Coordinates of C-alpha atoms in Angstrom, one line a residue:
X291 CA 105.4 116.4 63.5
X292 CA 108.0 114.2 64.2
X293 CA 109.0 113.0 67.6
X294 CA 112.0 114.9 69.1
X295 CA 115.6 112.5 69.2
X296 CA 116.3 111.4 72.2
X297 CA 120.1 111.2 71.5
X298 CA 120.6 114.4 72.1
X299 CA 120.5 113.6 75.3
X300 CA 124.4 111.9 75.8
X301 CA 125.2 115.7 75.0
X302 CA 123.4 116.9 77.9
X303 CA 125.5 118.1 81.1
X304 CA 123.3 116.6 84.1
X305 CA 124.1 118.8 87.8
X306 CA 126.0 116.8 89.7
X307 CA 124.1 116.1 93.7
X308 CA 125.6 116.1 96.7
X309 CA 124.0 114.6 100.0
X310 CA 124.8 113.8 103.9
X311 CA 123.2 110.8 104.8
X312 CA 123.4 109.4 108.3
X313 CA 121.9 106.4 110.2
X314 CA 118.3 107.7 109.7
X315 CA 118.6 107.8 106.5
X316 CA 119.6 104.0 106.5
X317 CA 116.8 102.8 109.1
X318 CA 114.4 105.1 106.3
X319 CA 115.4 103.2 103.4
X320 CA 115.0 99.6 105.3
X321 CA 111.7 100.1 106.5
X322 CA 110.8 101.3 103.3
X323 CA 111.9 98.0 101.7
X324 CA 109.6 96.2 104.7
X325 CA 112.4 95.4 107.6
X326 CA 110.9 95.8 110.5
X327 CA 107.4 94.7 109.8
X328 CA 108.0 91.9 112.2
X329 CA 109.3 93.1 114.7
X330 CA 110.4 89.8 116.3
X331 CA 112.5 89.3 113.6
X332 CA 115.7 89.8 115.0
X333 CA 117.4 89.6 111.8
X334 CA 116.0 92.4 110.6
X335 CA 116.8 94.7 113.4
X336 CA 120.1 95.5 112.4
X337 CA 118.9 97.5 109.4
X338 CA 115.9 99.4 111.4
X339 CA 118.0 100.0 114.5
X340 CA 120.9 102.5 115.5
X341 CA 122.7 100.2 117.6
X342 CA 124.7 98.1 115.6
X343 CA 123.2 99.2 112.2
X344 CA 124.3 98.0 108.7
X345 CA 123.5 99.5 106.2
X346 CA 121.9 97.8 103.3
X347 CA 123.7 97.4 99.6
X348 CA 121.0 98.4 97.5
X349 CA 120.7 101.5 99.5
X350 CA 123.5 103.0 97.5
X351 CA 120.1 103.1 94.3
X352 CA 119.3 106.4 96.5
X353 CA 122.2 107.9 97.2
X354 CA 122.4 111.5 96.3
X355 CA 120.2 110.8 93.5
X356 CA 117.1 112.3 91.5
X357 CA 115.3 111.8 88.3
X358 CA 114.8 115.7 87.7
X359 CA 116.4 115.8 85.1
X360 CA 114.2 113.5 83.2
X361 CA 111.4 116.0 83.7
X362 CA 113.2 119.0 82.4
X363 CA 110.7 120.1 79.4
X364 CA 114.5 121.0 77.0
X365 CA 114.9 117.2 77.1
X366 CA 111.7 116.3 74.8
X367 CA 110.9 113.2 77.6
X368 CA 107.4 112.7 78.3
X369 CA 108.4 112.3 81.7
X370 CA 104.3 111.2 83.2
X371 CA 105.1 108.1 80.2
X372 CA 108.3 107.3 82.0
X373 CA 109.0 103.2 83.4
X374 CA 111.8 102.1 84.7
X375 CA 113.4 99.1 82.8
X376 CA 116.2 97.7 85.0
X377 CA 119.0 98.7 87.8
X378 CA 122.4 97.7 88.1
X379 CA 124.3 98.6 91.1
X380 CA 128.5 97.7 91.9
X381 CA 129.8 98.7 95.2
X382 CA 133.9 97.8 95.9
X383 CA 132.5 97.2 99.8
X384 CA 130.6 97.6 102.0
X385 CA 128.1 100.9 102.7
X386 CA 128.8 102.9 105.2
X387 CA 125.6 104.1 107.4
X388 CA 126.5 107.9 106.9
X389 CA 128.7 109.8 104.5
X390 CA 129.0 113.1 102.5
X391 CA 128.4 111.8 98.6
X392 CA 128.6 113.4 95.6
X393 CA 126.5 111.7 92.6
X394 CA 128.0 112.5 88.8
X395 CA 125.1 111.3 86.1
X396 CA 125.4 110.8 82.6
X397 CA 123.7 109.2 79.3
X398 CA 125.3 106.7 78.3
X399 CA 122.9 105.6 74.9
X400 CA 119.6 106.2 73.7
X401 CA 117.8 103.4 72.2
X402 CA 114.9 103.6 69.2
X403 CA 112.5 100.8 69.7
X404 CA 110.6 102.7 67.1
X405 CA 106.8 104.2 66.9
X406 CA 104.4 103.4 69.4
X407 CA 107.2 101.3 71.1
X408 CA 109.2 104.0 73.0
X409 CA 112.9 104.4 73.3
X410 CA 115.2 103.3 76.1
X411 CA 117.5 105.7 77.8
X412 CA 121.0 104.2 79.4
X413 CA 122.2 106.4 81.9
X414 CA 125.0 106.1 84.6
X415 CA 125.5 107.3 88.4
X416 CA 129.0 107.2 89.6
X417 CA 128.6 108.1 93.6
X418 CA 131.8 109.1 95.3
X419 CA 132.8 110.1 98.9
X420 CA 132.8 114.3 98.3
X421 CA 135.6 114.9 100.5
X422 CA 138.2 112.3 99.7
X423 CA 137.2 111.6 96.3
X424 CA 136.9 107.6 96.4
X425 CA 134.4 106.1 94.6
X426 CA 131.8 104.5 96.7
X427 CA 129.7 103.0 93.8
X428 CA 128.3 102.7 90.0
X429 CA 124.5 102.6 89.5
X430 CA 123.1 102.2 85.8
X431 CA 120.1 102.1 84.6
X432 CA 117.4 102.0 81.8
X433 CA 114.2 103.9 81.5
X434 CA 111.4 103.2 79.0
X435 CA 110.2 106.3 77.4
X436 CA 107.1 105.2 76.4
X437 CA 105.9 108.2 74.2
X438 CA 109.3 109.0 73.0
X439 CA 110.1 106.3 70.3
X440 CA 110.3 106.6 66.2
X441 CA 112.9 108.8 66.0
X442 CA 115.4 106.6 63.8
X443 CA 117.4 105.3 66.7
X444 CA 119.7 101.9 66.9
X445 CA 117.6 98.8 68.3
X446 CA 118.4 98.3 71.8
X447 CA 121.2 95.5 72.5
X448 CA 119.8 92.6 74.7
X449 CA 120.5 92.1 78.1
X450 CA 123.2 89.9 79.2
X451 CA 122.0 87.2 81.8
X452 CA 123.3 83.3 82.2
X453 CA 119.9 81.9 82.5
X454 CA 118.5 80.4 85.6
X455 CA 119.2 76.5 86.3
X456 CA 117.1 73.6 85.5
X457 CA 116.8 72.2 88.7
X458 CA 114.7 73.7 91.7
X459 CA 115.2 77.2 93.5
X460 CA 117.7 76.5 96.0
X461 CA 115.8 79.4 98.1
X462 CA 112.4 80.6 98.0
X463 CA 111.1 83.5 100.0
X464 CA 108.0 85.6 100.5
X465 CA 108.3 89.0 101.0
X466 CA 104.7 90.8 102.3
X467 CA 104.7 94.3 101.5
X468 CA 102.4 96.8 103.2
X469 CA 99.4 99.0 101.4
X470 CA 101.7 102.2 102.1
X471 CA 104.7 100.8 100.8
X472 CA 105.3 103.3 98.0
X473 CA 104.4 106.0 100.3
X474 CA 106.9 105.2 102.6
X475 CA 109.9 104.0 100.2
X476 CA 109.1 107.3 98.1
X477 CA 110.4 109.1 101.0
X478 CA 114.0 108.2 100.0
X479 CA 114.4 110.5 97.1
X480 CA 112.3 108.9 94.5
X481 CA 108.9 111.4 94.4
X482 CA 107.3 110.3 91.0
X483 CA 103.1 110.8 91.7
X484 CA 102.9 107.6 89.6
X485 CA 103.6 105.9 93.0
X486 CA 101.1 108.2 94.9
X487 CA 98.5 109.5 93.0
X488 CA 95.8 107.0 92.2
X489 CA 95.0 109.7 89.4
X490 CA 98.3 109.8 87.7
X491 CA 98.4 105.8 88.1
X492 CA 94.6 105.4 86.4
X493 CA 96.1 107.8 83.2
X494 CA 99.1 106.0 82.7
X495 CA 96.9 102.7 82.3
X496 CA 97.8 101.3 85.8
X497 CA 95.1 100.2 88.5
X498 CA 96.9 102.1 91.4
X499 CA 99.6 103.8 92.0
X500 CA 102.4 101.3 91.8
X501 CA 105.9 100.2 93.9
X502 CA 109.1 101.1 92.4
X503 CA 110.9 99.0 90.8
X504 CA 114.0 99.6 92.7
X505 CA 111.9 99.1 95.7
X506 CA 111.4 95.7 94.4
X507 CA 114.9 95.1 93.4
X508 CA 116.1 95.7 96.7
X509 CA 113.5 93.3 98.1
X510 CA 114.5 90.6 95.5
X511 CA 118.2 91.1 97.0
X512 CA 117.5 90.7 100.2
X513 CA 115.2 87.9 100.0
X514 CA 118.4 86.1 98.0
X515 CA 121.0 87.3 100.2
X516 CA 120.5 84.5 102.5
X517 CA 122.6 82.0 99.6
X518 CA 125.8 84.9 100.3
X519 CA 127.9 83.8 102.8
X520 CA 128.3 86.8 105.0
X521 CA 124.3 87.7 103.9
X522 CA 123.8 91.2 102.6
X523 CA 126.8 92.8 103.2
X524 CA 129.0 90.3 100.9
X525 CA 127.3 91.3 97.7
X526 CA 128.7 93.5 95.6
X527 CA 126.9 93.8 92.4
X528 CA 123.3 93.9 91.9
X529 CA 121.1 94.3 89.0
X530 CA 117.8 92.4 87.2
X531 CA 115.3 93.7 85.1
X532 CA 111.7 94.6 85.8
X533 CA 109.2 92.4 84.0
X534 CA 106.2 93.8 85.1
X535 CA 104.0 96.3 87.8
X536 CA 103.8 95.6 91.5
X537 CA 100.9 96.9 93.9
X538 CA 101.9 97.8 97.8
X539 CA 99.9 95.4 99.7
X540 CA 100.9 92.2 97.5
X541 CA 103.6 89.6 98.5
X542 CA 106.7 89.1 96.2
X543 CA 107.6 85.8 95.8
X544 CA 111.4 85.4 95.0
X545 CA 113.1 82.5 93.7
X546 CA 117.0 82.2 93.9
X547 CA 119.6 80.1 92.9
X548 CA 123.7 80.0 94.0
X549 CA 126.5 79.1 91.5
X550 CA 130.2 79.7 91.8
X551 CA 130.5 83.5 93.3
X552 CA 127.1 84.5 92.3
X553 CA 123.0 83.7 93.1
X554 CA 120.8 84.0 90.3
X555 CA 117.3 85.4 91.1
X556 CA 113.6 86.2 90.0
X557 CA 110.4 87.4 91.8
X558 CA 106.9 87.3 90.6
X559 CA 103.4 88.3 92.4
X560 CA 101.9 85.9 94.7
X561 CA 98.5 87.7 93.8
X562 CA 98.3 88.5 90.0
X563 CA 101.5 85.1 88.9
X564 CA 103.1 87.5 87.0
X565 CA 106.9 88.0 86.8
X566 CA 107.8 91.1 88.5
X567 CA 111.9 90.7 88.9
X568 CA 113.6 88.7 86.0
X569 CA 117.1 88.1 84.8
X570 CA 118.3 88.7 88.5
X571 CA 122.0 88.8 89.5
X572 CA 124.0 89.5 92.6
X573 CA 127.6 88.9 92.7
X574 CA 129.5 88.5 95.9
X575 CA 133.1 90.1 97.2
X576 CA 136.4 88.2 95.8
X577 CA 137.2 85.2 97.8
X578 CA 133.5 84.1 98.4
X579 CA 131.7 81.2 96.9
X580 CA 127.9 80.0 97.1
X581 CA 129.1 76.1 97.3

């Protein structure tokens, strides 16, 4: 039998979502990053508290989105063989703490990397304010569709990064994350029981259910922000690529680097050494410099 094409999929008209989000939402999302596990960090207490609050950039990964479609049986995905490969979010400014969003998705490609090897599926989220139309950000992303490949697909293209510097992290931070981490970050919009169920985790080839890898991203960003002059709120594109499985519970170590108007960055676990977050980019708003 042969294995169903994926390409069909850039054909497929995806529902757009809407969503009113509000400063709950934002102190959700924060905590479920790991603000506010110390809570004697005052730095962290603008994200995880109503007075003042900021919201965070990465927060716009959640944003009146959903994976559903991915699970729809028509598409051919075996959705419970389903990784995430990499994120890559653009905001014009900053976020604001509430809003009522609209989120358009589309494929953009679908990539053969032949049998036994998967295919990689490219899609794009443009989220816009629903009342006044503006755009509020671009999120793209890549999914490995491990069960899916063979079908006579193109190869997929490489992804572009600069490489990291020769000389030593100019930053280095440790980020502990809690054993309910997933549980609590899955409360954001992302439900997929491969961050729950220890069952689906164990039959996917996984010790335990594992973090998200958007979870991680946004840990990795925050962990680098402190090279952005302004912090958090000055970056304006985000993306790396996930290089391997994260348990709640573990600390993720994240090296970072600044160069003209953008800091280079890559995390790996402090338990297991391997590299979790790799080819790591955030660029900061026009006018800023990392110097």
């Amino acid at each position: 039998m042969n294995p169903p094409d994926l390409r069909a999929l850039v054909d497929v008209e995806i529902p757009d979502i809407r969503q009113r989000y509000g400063p709950k939402d934002c102190i959700l999302y924060a905590l479920g990053l790991g603000f506010g596990n110390q809570p004697d960090d005052a730095s962290s207490l603008r994200y995880v508290y109503e007075q003042d609050l900021i919201a965070l950039p990465t927060q716009l990964a959640v944003l009146a989105s959903s994976s559903d479609w991915m699970r729809d049986p028509r598409t051919g995905i075996r959705w419970e063989h389903l990784v995430a490969l990499s994120h890559d979010l653009s905001l014009p400014k900053p976020l604001a703490t509430s809003g009522h969003v609209r989120a358009r998705t589309a494929v953009e490609a679908v990539y053969d990397r032949g049998p036994g090897r998967g295919a990689i599926i490219a899609w794009r989220r443009v989220v816009t304010d629903d009342d006044s139309g503006e755009e509020i950000g671009i999120v793209r992303g890549q999914a490995l569709a491990r069960a899916n490949g063979g079908f006579g697909g193109e190869p997929p293209p490489r992804r572009p990064h600069p490489g990291f510097p020769a000389r030593a992290p100019d930053h280095v931070a440790a980020w502990r994350t809690q054993p309910n981490q997933a549980l609590l970050y899955r409360l954001c919009g992302d439900t997929n029981p491969l961050h729950a169920d220890p069952d689906v985790a164990r039959a996917a080839g996984l010790d335990a259910p594992i973090l998200h890898g958007l979870c991680n991203l946004g840990i990795a960003a925050s962990a680098a922000a402190p090279l952005a002059p302004g912090g958090l709120t000055a970056l304006r594109e985000i993306g790396a690529r996930y290089a391997g499985v994260f348990y709640p519970g573990d600390t993720l170590r994240t090296e970072a680097w600044r160069e003209a108007g953008v800091i280079l960055f890559r995390s790996t676990s402090v338990r297991t050494g391997q590299c979790i977050i790799d080819d790591g980019a955030a660029r900061l708003a026009d006018g800023l410099a990392t110097c």
